[in-house]
Coordinates of C-alpha atoms in Angstrom, one line a residue:
M7 CA 122.1 77.3 80.6
T8 CA 118.6 78.4 80.6
S9 CA 117.1 78.4 77.1
L10 CA 115.1 81.6 76.2
R11 CA 112.6 81.6 73.5
Y12 CA 112.0 85.0 71.7
A13 CA 109.2 86.1 69.3
I14 CA 110.1 88.8 66.7
V15 CA 107.1 91.0 65.8
G16 CA 108.1 93.0 62.7
C17 CA 110.6 91.4 60.4
G18 CA 112.0 94.3 58.5
M19 CA 115.6 95.5 58.7
M20 CA 115.8 95.7 62.5
G21 CA 113.8 92.5 63.0
H22 CA 116.4 90.6 60.9
E23 CA 119.2 92.3 62.9
H24 CA 117.7 91.1 66.1
I25 CA 117.4 87.6 64.7
R26 CA 121.1 87.5 63.7
N27 CA 122.3 88.8 67.1
L28 CA 120.1 86.4 69.2
Q29 CA 121.6 83.6 67.1
L30 CA 125.1 84.5 68.3
I31 CA 124.0 84.3 72.0
E32 CA 124.1 80.9 73.7
G33 CA 120.8 79.9 75.2
C34 CA 118.7 82.3 73.0
E35 CA 116.4 81.0 70.4
V36 CA 114.1 82.7 67.8
A37 CA 110.9 80.7 68.2
A38 CA 108.3 82.8 66.6
L39 CA 107.8 85.3 63.9
F40 CA 105.1 87.6 62.6
D41 CA 104.9 90.3 59.9
T42 CA 102.1 91.5 57.9
D43 CA 104.3 91.7 54.9
S44 CA 104.7 88.2 53.5
A45 CA 108.0 88.8 51.8
M46 CA 109.6 90.0 55.1
A47 CA 108.1 87.2 57.0
A48 CA 109.3 84.7 54.6
S49 CA 112.8 86.2 54.6
A50 CA 113.0 86.1 58.4
Q51 CA 111.9 82.5 58.4
R52 CA 114.8 81.6 56.1
S53 CA 117.0 83.2 58.6
A54 CA 115.4 81.4 61.5
P55 CA 114.1 78.2 60.0
V56 CA 113.0 76.6 63.3
A57 CA 110.8 79.5 64.2
R58 CA 107.1 79.2 63.8
L59 CA 105.6 81.8 61.4
A60 CA 102.5 83.2 63.2
A61 CA 99.4 83.9 61.0
S62 CA 98.5 87.0 63.1
L63 CA 99.6 88.8 66.2
D64 CA 96.8 87.1 68.1
D65 CA 98.1 83.8 66.8
L66 CA 101.5 84.6 68.1
L67 CA 100.2 85.8 71.5
E68 CA 98.4 82.5 72.0
M69 CA 101.7 80.4 71.6
D70 CA 103.0 78.7 74.6
G71 CA 106.6 78.7 75.8
L72 CA 107.6 82.2 74.8
D73 CA 109.8 84.2 77.1
A74 CA 109.9 87.5 75.4
I75 CA 108.7 89.6 72.4
V76 CA 110.9 91.8 70.4
L77 CA 108.7 94.6 68.8
A78 CA 110.2 95.9 65.7
T79 CA 107.3 97.0 63.7
P80 CA 107.1 100.4 61.9
N81 CA 107.1 103.4 64.3
F82 CA 103.4 104.3 63.9
R83 CA 102.4 100.8 64.8
H84 CA 104.1 100.7 68.2
A85 CA 101.4 102.2 70.4
E86 CA 98.8 100.1 68.7
H87 CA 100.8 96.9 69.2
L88 CA 101.7 97.7 72.8
R89 CA 98.0 98.2 73.6
H90 CA 97.1 95.0 71.9
I91 CA 99.9 92.9 73.6
A92 CA 99.0 94.3 76.9
S93 CA 95.3 93.5 76.5
R94 CA 96.1 89.9 75.7
R95 CA 99.2 88.8 77.6
T96 CA 101.8 89.8 80.1
I97 CA 105.1 88.9 78.7
P98 CA 108.5 90.8 78.7
L99 CA 109.1 93.1 75.8
L100 CA 112.0 94.7 74.0
V101 CA 110.5 97.6 72.1
E102 CA 112.4 99.2 69.2
K103 CA 112.9 103.0 69.2
P104 CA 111.1 105.3 69.1
L105 CA 108.9 103.9 71.7
V106 CA 106.0 105.8 70.3
T107 CA 105.4 108.8 68.1
D108 CA 102.5 110.9 69.2
P109 CA 102.2 113.3 72.2
G110 CA 99.0 111.6 73.1
D111 CA 100.7 108.4 73.6
R112 CA 102.1 109.5 77.0
E113 CA 98.9 108.2 78.6
L114 CA 99.7 104.7 77.2
I115 CA 103.2 104.9 78.7
D116 CA 101.8 106.0 82.1
A117 CA 99.3 103.0 82.0
L118 CA 102.0 100.5 81.1
E119 CA 104.3 101.8 83.8
R120 CA 101.5 101.5 86.3
D121 CA 99.7 98.2 85.3
Y122 CA 101.9 96.1 83.0
A123 CA 103.5 93.5 85.3
A124 CA 106.4 92.3 83.0
P125 CA 109.5 94.1 82.3
I126 CA 109.6 96.4 79.2
Q127 CA 113.1 97.6 77.9
V128 CA 113.3 100.2 75.1
A129 CA 115.9 99.4 72.3
M130 CA 118.3 102.3 72.3
E131 CA 121.1 100.6 70.5
Y132 CA 123.5 103.5 70.5
R133 CA 124.0 103.3 74.2
Y134 CA 125.7 99.9 73.6
M135 CA 128.1 100.7 70.9
P136 CA 131.6 99.7 72.1
P137 CA 133.0 103.2 71.5
L138 CA 130.1 104.8 73.3
Q139 CA 130.5 102.4 76.2
R140 CA 134.2 103.4 76.5
F141 CA 133.2 107.1 76.1
L142 CA 130.5 106.8 78.9
A143 CA 133.0 105.1 81.2
E144 CA 135.6 108.0 80.9
V145 CA 133.4 111.0 80.4
E146 CA 132.9 112.1 84.0
S147 CA 136.5 111.8 85.1
I148 CA 137.9 113.4 81.9
T149 CA 135.6 116.4 81.7
G150 CA 135.1 116.9 85.5
G151 CA 131.3 116.9 84.7
I152 CA 129.9 117.8 81.3
R153 CA 128.9 121.4 80.8
H154 CA 128.9 121.5 77.0
L155 CA 127.9 118.5 74.8
S156 CA 127.6 118.3 71.0
I157 CA 126.5 115.4 68.9
R158 CA 127.0 115.3 65.1
E159 CA 125.5 112.7 62.8
H160 CA 126.4 113.1 59.2
R161 CA 125.3 110.1 57.2
F162 CA 123.4 108.6 54.2
P163 CA 119.5 109.2 53.5
F164 CA 117.0 107.0 55.1
L165 CA 117.0 103.6 53.9
K166 CA 114.0 102.0 52.0
K167 CA 111.4 100.4 54.2
V168 CA 108.2 98.4 53.6
D169 CA 105.5 100.7 52.1
H170 CA 108.0 103.6 52.3
W171 CA 106.6 104.5 55.9
N172 CA 109.8 106.2 56.8
R173 CA 109.3 108.8 54.1
F174 CA 106.5 110.6 55.9
N175 CA 106.3 112.5 59.2
D176 CA 102.9 111.2 60.0
R177 CA 104.2 107.6 60.0
S178 CA 107.6 107.9 61.4
G179 CA 107.0 110.6 64.0
G180 CA 109.3 113.0 62.1
T181 CA 113.1 112.8 61.8
L182 CA 113.7 114.4 65.2
V183 CA 111.7 111.6 66.7
E184 CA 112.5 108.7 64.5
K185 CA 116.2 109.2 64.0
C186 CA 117.2 111.6 66.8
C187 CA 115.5 110.0 69.8
H188 CA 118.8 108.1 70.0
F189 CA 120.7 111.3 70.5
F190 CA 118.3 112.9 72.9
D191 CA 118.5 109.7 75.0
L192 CA 122.3 109.9 75.0
M193 CA 122.2 113.5 76.0
R194 CA 120.0 112.7 79.0
L195 CA 122.2 109.7 79.9
M196 CA 125.5 111.5 79.6
I197 CA 124.5 114.7 81.4
G198 CA 122.4 113.1 84.1
A199 CA 119.7 115.8 84.0
E200 CA 116.3 116.5 82.4
P201 CA 115.7 118.9 79.6
R202 CA 113.7 122.1 80.3
R203 CA 113.7 123.8 76.9
V204 CA 114.3 122.7 73.2
M205 CA 115.1 124.9 70.2
A206 CA 115.4 123.4 66.8
S207 CA 115.4 124.1 63.1
G208 CA 114.8 121.1 60.9
W209 CA 113.9 120.9 57.2
Q210 CA 113.9 118.9 54.0
A211 CA 116.9 120.2 52.1
V212 CA 117.9 117.6 49.5
N213 CA 116.5 114.1 49.9
H214 CA 113.3 112.4 48.5
L215 CA 112.0 115.5 46.8
D216 CA 111.8 113.7 43.4
E217 CA 109.9 110.7 45.0
A218 CA 106.2 110.1 45.0
Y219 CA 104.3 107.2 46.7
D220 CA 100.4 106.9 46.2
G221 CA 100.4 110.5 44.9
R222 CA 102.3 111.9 47.9
T223 CA 105.8 113.5 47.9
P224 CA 107.8 112.5 51.0
D225 CA 108.0 115.3 53.7
I226 CA 110.5 113.7 55.9
W227 CA 113.4 116.1 57.0
D228 CA 117.0 115.3 56.2
A229 CA 118.7 118.1 58.1
A230 CA 118.4 119.8 61.5
F231 CA 120.1 121.7 64.3
A232 CA 118.7 121.3 67.8
I233 CA 119.8 122.8 71.1
V234 CA 118.6 121.4 74.4
E235 CA 118.8 123.3 77.6
F236 CA 119.0 121.0 80.8
D237 CA 117.8 121.8 84.2
D238 CA 121.4 121.9 85.6
D239 CA 122.2 124.7 83.0
T240 CA 124.2 122.3 80.7
R241 CA 123.6 122.8 77.1
A242 CA 123.7 120.0 74.3
M243 CA 123.5 120.4 70.5
L244 CA 122.6 118.0 67.8
D245 CA 123.8 118.6 64.2
L246 CA 122.2 116.2 61.7
C247 CA 122.7 116.0 58.0
M248 CA 121.4 113.0 56.0
F249 CA 123.1 113.7 52.7
A250 CA 126.7 113.5 54.0
E251 CA 127.8 110.2 52.6
G252 CA 131.3 111.6 52.1
A253 CA 132.0 111.8 55.9
D254 CA 134.4 109.3 57.4
Y255 CA 132.6 109.3 60.7
Q256 CA 128.9 108.9 61.0
E257 CA 128.8 110.2 64.6
E258 CA 131.1 112.6 66.3
I259 CA 130.4 113.3 70.0
V260 CA 132.3 115.8 72.0
A261 CA 131.9 116.4 75.7
V262 CA 133.6 119.3 77.4
G263 CA 133.9 120.2 81.2
P264 CA 136.1 122.2 83.4
A265 CA 138.8 119.5 83.5
G266 CA 139.0 118.5 79.7
R267 CA 137.5 117.2 76.6
I268 CA 136.6 113.7 75.3
D269 CA 135.5 112.9 71.7
C270 CA 133.8 109.7 70.5
L271 CA 134.2 109.0 66.8
V272 CA 132.0 106.3 65.2
P273 CA 132.5 105.5 61.6
F274 CA 130.0 104.2 59.1
A275 CA 129.1 100.5 59.5
P276 CA 130.9 98.1 57.2
S277 CA 127.6 97.6 55.3
H278 CA 127.5 101.3 54.5
W279 CA 131.2 101.9 53.7
P280 CA 132.1 101.7 49.8
N281 CA 134.8 99.2 49.1
D282 CA 136.5 101.6 46.7
L283 CA 137.2 104.1 49.4
G284 CA 139.9 101.7 51.0
V285 CA 140.2 100.9 54.7
R286 CA 137.3 102.1 56.8
P287 CA 138.2 104.3 59.8
Q288 CA 138.2 102.5 63.2
P289 CA 135.9 103.6 66.1
R290 CA 137.9 105.7 68.5
V291 CA 137.8 107.7 71.7
V292 CA 140.1 110.8 72.1
I293 CA 140.9 112.3 75.4
R294 CA 142.4 115.8 75.9
S295 CA 143.2 117.5 79.2
R296 CA 142.4 121.2 79.3
D297 CA 146.0 122.2 80.0
R298 CA 147.1 120.2 76.9
R299 CA 149.5 117.9 78.9
K300 CA 147.4 114.9 78.1
R301 CA 146.2 113.4 74.9
E302 CA 145.2 109.8 74.4
D303 CA 143.8 108.3 71.3
I304 CA 142.1 105.0 71.9
L305 CA 140.9 102.7 69.2
V306 CA 137.9 100.7 70.1
P307 CA 137.5 97.9 67.6
V308 CA 134.3 95.9 67.1
D309 CA 134.4 92.1 66.6
A310 CA 133.9 91.3 62.9
R311 CA 131.2 88.8 63.8
L312 CA 129.2 91.6 65.5
D313 CA 129.8 94.1 62.7
D314 CA 128.5 91.5 60.2
A315 CA 125.3 90.9 62.3
G316 CA 124.0 94.4 62.0
S317 CA 124.5 98.0 61.2
H318 CA 125.1 99.3 64.8
H319 CA 128.7 98.2 65.6
G320 CA 127.8 95.3 67.7
S321 CA 125.4 97.2 69.9
T322 CA 122.3 95.1 69.2
Y323 CA 124.3 92.0 70.5
F324 CA 125.4 93.8 73.6
Q325 CA 121.9 95.2 74.2
H326 CA 120.4 91.6 74.0
L327 CA 123.0 90.4 76.6
K328 CA 121.6 93.0 79.0
F329 CA 118.0 92.1 78.1
R330 CA 118.8 88.4 78.7
D331 CA 119.9 89.3 82.1
V332 CA 116.5 91.1 82.6
L333 CA 114.6 87.9 81.5
L334 CA 116.9 85.8 83.9
G335 CA 116.0 88.2 86.9
K336 CA 119.6 89.5 87.2
Q337 CA 118.7 93.1 86.6
A338 CA 116.0 95.6 85.8
P339 CA 115.7 97.1 82.3
E340 CA 118.5 99.7 81.7
V341 CA 116.4 101.7 79.3
T342 CA 113.0 102.2 80.9
L343 CA 109.6 103.1 79.4
R344 CA 110.1 106.6 81.0
D345 CA 113.7 106.8 79.2
G346 CA 112.0 105.9 76.0
W347 CA 109.2 108.4 76.4
R348 CA 111.5 111.3 77.4
A349 CA 113.7 110.8 74.3
V350 CA 110.6 110.9 72.2
A351 CA 109.2 114.0 74.1
I352 CA 112.4 115.9 73.3
G353 CA 112.1 114.9 69.7
I354 CA 108.5 116.0 69.6
A355 CA 109.5 119.3 71.1
A356 CA 112.2 119.8 68.5
Q357 CA 109.8 119.0 65.8
E358 CA 107.3 121.6 67.2
S359 CA 110.1 124.2 67.7
S360 CA 111.2 123.8 64.0
A361 CA 107.6 124.3 62.8
T362 CA 106.9 127.3 65.0
G363 CA 110.3 129.0 65.3
M364 CA 109.7 129.0 69.2
A365 CA 111.4 127.3 72.1
V366 CA 109.4 124.4 73.4
E367 CA 109.2 122.8 76.9
P368 CA 109.2 119.0 76.4
L369 CA 106.2 117.0 77.9
L370 CA 108.2 114.8 80.2

């Protein structure tokens, strides 16, 4: 089998998750690492001891024999790093979500689509969760075509990150970009249409109000509702609460159409499930016909090795299988730059709608 050599740029939580999952895939090798935080870089090298630790991004870009870069730096650095990489080297990229964070970054995405000659895939892990994959395989036939979609995420607060960058809107892009681009991406994927109007109300209700970093109190939101109208007249709703550790399921997705309803229930990852709560619920898909003559409750277990390798129910592993096929020339990226941008654009519109109280048309 062809051996593929990856560089990890950004060695925080997601950088480590990418390392662990690549190590599970035959023919994939973590060959290089770079992070400006020395502790994160050292930790990553302990996880991937044969990888070369780069002194700078330029040092890494000069290395021979690399087949791809996984870009997992903090959100507000993505645009800067994409520009820098594109100016120095043409190499396949897997870019963590959100792809970018600022409305002005659309010009960069347009330029990369036009001029960058290597494939770029956006890391939308939620697409690849086994229960979501089963849901996606069934949703059209069960619903007869989605007309009403709701996504609820009730979970724990934002985790601690290097230099607390995820505590502030100006560094993260805001919660409805940082966290919720996943869900806006899923809405587009499931419905198969484009958004025409976004209405949202997000706010900082509970979390981080008693924290201060360099004299600043965090302003990141921890709760939101958002409604997205699509150009085929379908509506989708997001319900986010990030002080809901008591929930059994972290994500609850419900799609309804003229023929029936299908639910996808995704529990907290094992690393976030308290041992004293007993057995963790299993991921499941529930199918219901509209006339109530059919109900099917399908468990969708995740391999324990994959659960242990990250916090996304094995999705990072399956995502890398797809990206490996991109590198081997077997397929094009499934999540394109345009997909990544449009998920961000919906989030930006939701942030703006929350701030102004007005419906906003996303800049697609």
